[in-house]
Coordinates of C-alpha atoms and ligand atoms in Angstrom, one line a residue:
X1 CA 140.3 99.7 100.7
X2 CA 141.6 96.3 99.8
X3 CA 141.0 94.9 96.3
X4 CA 140.7 91.1 96.8
X5 CA 140.2 90.5 93.1
X6 CA 143.5 92.2 92.1
X7 CA 145.2 90.6 95.2
X8 CA 144.2 87.1 93.9
X9 CA 145.5 87.9 90.4
X10 CA 148.8 89.1 91.9
X11 CA 148.9 85.8 93.9
X12 CA 148.5 83.8 90.6
X13 CA 151.3 85.5 88.8
X14 CA 154.4 83.3 88.6
X15 CA 157.4 84.6 90.5
X16 CA 160.2 86.1 88.4
X17 CA 158.2 86.9 85.2
X18 CA 158.1 90.2 83.4
X19 CA 154.4 91.0 83.4
X20 CA 152.4 93.2 81.0
X21 CA 149.2 94.5 82.5
X22 CA 147.0 95.1 79.5
X23 CA 144.3 97.7 80.4
X24 CA 146.0 98.7 83.6
X25 CA 143.8 101.8 84.3
X26 CA 145.2 102.9 87.8
X27 CA 148.2 100.5 87.7
X28 CA 147.2 99.0 91.0
X29 CA 148.2 95.5 89.9
X30 CA 151.7 96.5 88.7
X31 CA 152.4 98.2 92.0
X32 CA 151.2 95.0 93.9
X33 CA 153.5 92.8 91.7
X34 CA 156.6 94.9 92.4
X35 CA 155.8 95.4 96.1
X36 CA 155.2 91.6 96.6
X37 CA 158.5 91.0 94.8
X38 CA 156.7 88.8 92.2
X39 CA 158.3 90.8 89.4
X40 CA 161.3 93.1 89.0
X41 CA 159.8 94.8 86.0
X42 CA 156.2 95.4 84.9
X43 CA 154.7 97.0 81.8
X44 CA 151.5 99.0 82.7
X45 CA 149.7 99.3 79.4
X46 CA 146.5 101.1 78.4
X47 CA 144.8 102.2 75.2
X48 CA 143.8 105.6 76.6
X49 CA 145.8 108.6 77.9
X50 CA 143.4 109.2 80.8
X51 CA 144.0 105.9 82.6
X52 CA 147.7 106.2 81.9
X53 CA 147.7 109.6 83.7
X54 CA 146.1 107.9 86.8
X55 CA 148.6 105.1 86.4
X56 CA 151.5 107.6 86.4
X57 CA 150.2 109.1 89.7
X58 CA 149.9 105.7 91.4
X59 CA 153.4 104.6 90.2
X60 CA 155.0 108.0 91.2
X61 CA 153.3 107.9 94.7
X62 CA 154.6 104.3 95.2
X63 CA 158.1 105.4 94.2
X64 CA 158.2 102.7 91.5
X65 CA 158.9 104.6 88.3
X66 CA 162.1 102.7 87.8
X67 CA 160.4 99.3 87.7
X68 CA 157.0 100.1 86.1
X69 CA 157.0 101.3 82.6
X70 CA 153.9 103.0 81.4
X71 CA 153.0 102.2 77.8
X72 CA 150.2 103.6 75.5
X73 CA 149.2 100.5 73.6
X74 CA 146.1 99.0 71.9
X75 CA 146.3 95.5 73.3
X76 CA 149.8 94.1 72.7
X77 CA 150.8 96.5 69.9
X78 CA 153.5 98.4 71.8
X79 CA 154.3 95.8 74.5
X80 CA 158.0 94.9 74.5
X81 CA 158.9 91.4 73.4
X82 CA 160.6 90.4 76.8
X83 CA 157.2 90.3 78.6
X84 CA 156.5 86.7 79.4
X85 CA 153.3 87.1 81.5
X86 CA 150.2 88.9 80.3
X87 CA 147.2 90.0 82.4
X88 CA 143.9 91.1 81.0
X89 CA 141.6 91.9 83.9
X90 CA 138.4 93.8 84.5
X91 CA 137.4 94.0 80.8
X92 CA 134.6 92.4 78.8
X93 CA 135.1 89.0 77.1
X94 CA 134.9 90.4 73.6
X95 CA 137.5 93.0 74.3
X96 CA 139.8 90.5 75.9
X97 CA 139.3 87.8 73.2
X98 CA 139.9 90.5 70.5
X99 CA 143.1 91.6 72.1
X100 CA 144.4 88.0 72.3
X101 CA 143.2 87.2 68.7
X102 CA 145.2 90.1 67.4
X103 CA 148.4 88.9 69.2
X104 CA 148.0 85.2 68.3
X105 CA 151.5 85.0 66.7
X106 CA 153.2 86.0 70.0
X107 CA 151.0 84.2 72.6
X108 CA 153.4 81.3 72.8
X109 CA 156.1 83.6 74.1
X110 CA 154.1 84.1 77.3
X111 CA 154.7 81.6 80.1
X112 CA 151.4 82.6 81.6
X113 CA 148.3 84.5 80.4
X114 CA 145.8 85.6 83.1
X115 CA 142.3 86.7 82.1
X116 CA 139.5 88.0 84.3
X117 CA 136.4 89.0 82.3
X118 CA 133.3 90.6 83.8
X119 CA 130.9 88.3 82.2
X120 CA 130.8 85.5 79.6
X121 CA 133.3 83.4 81.6
X122 CA 132.1 80.2 79.8
X123 CA 132.8 81.9 76.4
X124 CA 136.3 82.8 77.6
X125 CA 137.0 79.2 78.5
X126 CA 135.5 78.2 75.1
X127 CA 137.9 80.5 73.4
X128 CA 140.9 78.9 75.3
X129 CA 139.6 75.4 74.5
X130 CA 139.0 76.1 70.8
X131 CA 142.6 77.3 70.5
X132 CA 143.8 74.0 72.1
X133 CA 145.4 76.0 75.0
X134 CA 145.7 74.7 78.6
X135 CA 144.0 76.2 81.7
X136 CA 146.6 75.9 84.5
X137 CA 144.8 77.6 87.4
X138 CA 141.5 79.2 88.3
X139 CA 140.1 81.1 91.3
X140 CA 136.8 82.5 92.5
X141 CA 136.9 85.8 94.4
X142 CA 133.7 87.2 95.9
X143 CA 133.8 90.8 96.6
X144 CA 131.0 93.3 97.3
X145 CA 128.4 90.9 96.2
X146 CA 130.0 89.9 92.9
X147 CA 131.8 86.8 91.9
X148 CA 135.0 87.2 89.9
X149 CA 136.5 84.3 88.0
X150 CA 140.3 84.4 87.3
X151 CA 141.7 82.0 84.8
X152 CA 145.4 81.4 84.1
X153 CA 146.4 79.6 80.9
X154 CA 149.3 78.8 78.7
X155 CA 149.6 77.9 75.0
X156 CA 150.6 74.3 75.6
X157 CA 148.3 71.8 73.9
X158 CA 145.2 70.4 75.5
X159 CA 142.3 68.3 74.4
X160 CA 139.1 70.4 74.2
X161 CA 137.3 70.8 77.5
X162 CA 134.0 69.1 78.3
X163 CA 130.7 71.0 78.6
X164 CA 130.8 70.9 82.4
X165 CA 134.4 72.0 82.4
X166 CA 133.6 75.0 80.2
X167 CA 130.6 75.9 82.3
X168 CA 132.1 75.5 85.8
X169 CA 135.9 75.5 85.3
X170 CA 138.2 72.5 85.0
X171 CA 140.6 73.6 87.7
X172 CA 137.8 75.0 90.0
X173 CA 136.1 71.6 89.8
X174 CA 139.4 69.8 90.5
X175 CA 140.4 72.1 93.4
X176 CA 136.9 71.9 95.0
X177 CA 137.5 74.8 97.4
X178 CA 134.8 76.1 99.8
X179 CA 134.7 79.3 97.7
X180 CA 133.9 77.2 94.6
X181 CA 131.1 75.4 96.4
X182 CA 129.6 78.7 97.5
X183 CA 129.9 79.9 93.9
X184 CA 128.0 76.8 92.7
X185 CA 125.2 77.5 95.1
X186 CA 124.9 81.1 93.9
X187 CA 125.0 80.1 90.2
X188 CA 122.3 77.5 90.8
X189 CA 120.1 79.9 92.8
X190 CA 120.4 82.5 90.1
X191 CA 119.5 80.1 87.3
X192 CA 116.6 78.6 89.3
X193 CA 115.2 82.1 90.0
X194 CA 115.2 82.9 86.3
X195 CA 113.6 79.6 85.5
X196 CA 110.9 80.1 88.1
X197 CA 109.8 83.2 86.2
X198 CA 109.4 81.4 82.8
X199 CA 105.8 80.9 82.0
X200 CA 106.4 78.6 79.0
X201 CA 109.1 76.4 77.6
X202 CA 111.3 78.0 75.0
X203 CA 114.7 77.2 73.5
X204 CA 116.2 79.7 76.1
X205 CA 114.4 78.1 79.1
X206 CA 115.6 74.6 77.9
X207 CA 119.2 75.9 77.7
X208 CA 118.9 77.5 81.2
X209 CA 117.5 74.2 82.6
X210 CA 120.4 72.3 81.1
X211 CA 122.9 74.7 82.6
X212 CA 121.2 74.4 86.0
X213 CA 121.4 70.6 85.8
X214 CA 125.2 70.9 85.2
X215 CA 125.7 73.2 88.2
X216 CA 123.5 70.9 90.4
X217 CA 125.5 67.8 89.4
X218 CA 128.9 69.5 89.8
X219 CA 127.8 70.9 93.2
X220 CA 126.5 67.5 94.5
X221 CA 129.7 65.8 93.3
X222 CA 131.8 68.6 95.0
X223 CA 129.9 68.1 98.3
X224 CA 130.2 64.3 98.2
X225 CA 134.0 64.5 97.4
X226 CA 134.5 67.0 100.2
X227 CA 132.7 64.7 102.6
X228 CA 134.6 61.7 101.4
X229 CA 137.9 63.6 101.7
X230 CA 137.2 64.9 105.3
X231 CA 135.8 61.7 106.9
Ligands
SAM1 C1 137.8 98.6 83.8 S1 139.4 98.9 83.5 C2 140.2 97.5 84.3 C3 141.4 98.0 85.1 C4 142.2 96.9 85.7 N1 142.8 96.0 84.8 C5 141.4 96.2 86.7 O1 141.2 94.9 86.5 O2 141.0 96.8 87.7 C6 139.6 98.5 81.8 C7 140.8 99.2 81.1 O3 141.1 98.6 79.9 C8 141.5 99.6 79.0 N2 141.4 99.0 77.6 C9 140.2 98.8 76.9 N3 140.5 98.3 75.7 C10 141.9 98.2 75.6 C11 142.8 97.8 74.6 N4 142.4 97.4 73.4 N5 144.1 97.8 74.9 C12 144.5 98.3 76.1 N6 143.7 98.7 77.1 C13 142.4 98.7 76.8 C14 140.6 100.7 79.3 O4 141.1 102.0 78.8 C15 140.5 100.6 80.8 O5 141.5 101.5 81.4

């Protein structure tokens, strides 16, 4: 079965980098990166022996043991210094941010860091923003009823992002793809359905209302820009 989320992450990886897939589990991404000739060498890293055993099977079956090195590592601890692209996908925001925090002194050696967290995407962008880093690319992938947001950033300096950029994604807003407009509608619908169930105004309901207003305004602007662009 295809994995559109990992395919999109592989698409976003810059050609010619040496990638470290942190939390590789089955090593599906490293195999894609080698097979698509994005990388000549990939480090498939995981904190646990179990996932690394699955990774070993995948790599062996693909005949790529020469190019994919399996590494037992908590975050970046044992990742070789020549890695210049890092991918942290399919994990929670707190795990991903913790791994990045602990590797702060070496983050500038990566040309590209790709993060895809299950939830708390806004917090992930906030973390990037608070460190003054630059978001260079973003994508939305919808698969089996779930929206995945993939963010690529580097450590070059950037002014802090605005509230709407943190909520909706600076590059997603800029690119204004059909996938993004669909995602806006789903976000807005989800927020409005929670708000419809609120019986009284609370701090939380005010916050949700504010977020819904941001999504509505970004969506309306995206629709207007699309119409203006395709006249
Ligand atoms: C849900 S899997 C995601 C697999 C793959 N990256 C993907 O996106 O499909 C998360 C993996 O992260 C690993 N992991 C969790 N914390 C980690 C850490 N501190 N360092 C390295 N790997 C970690 C887990 O062992 C698990 O295999």
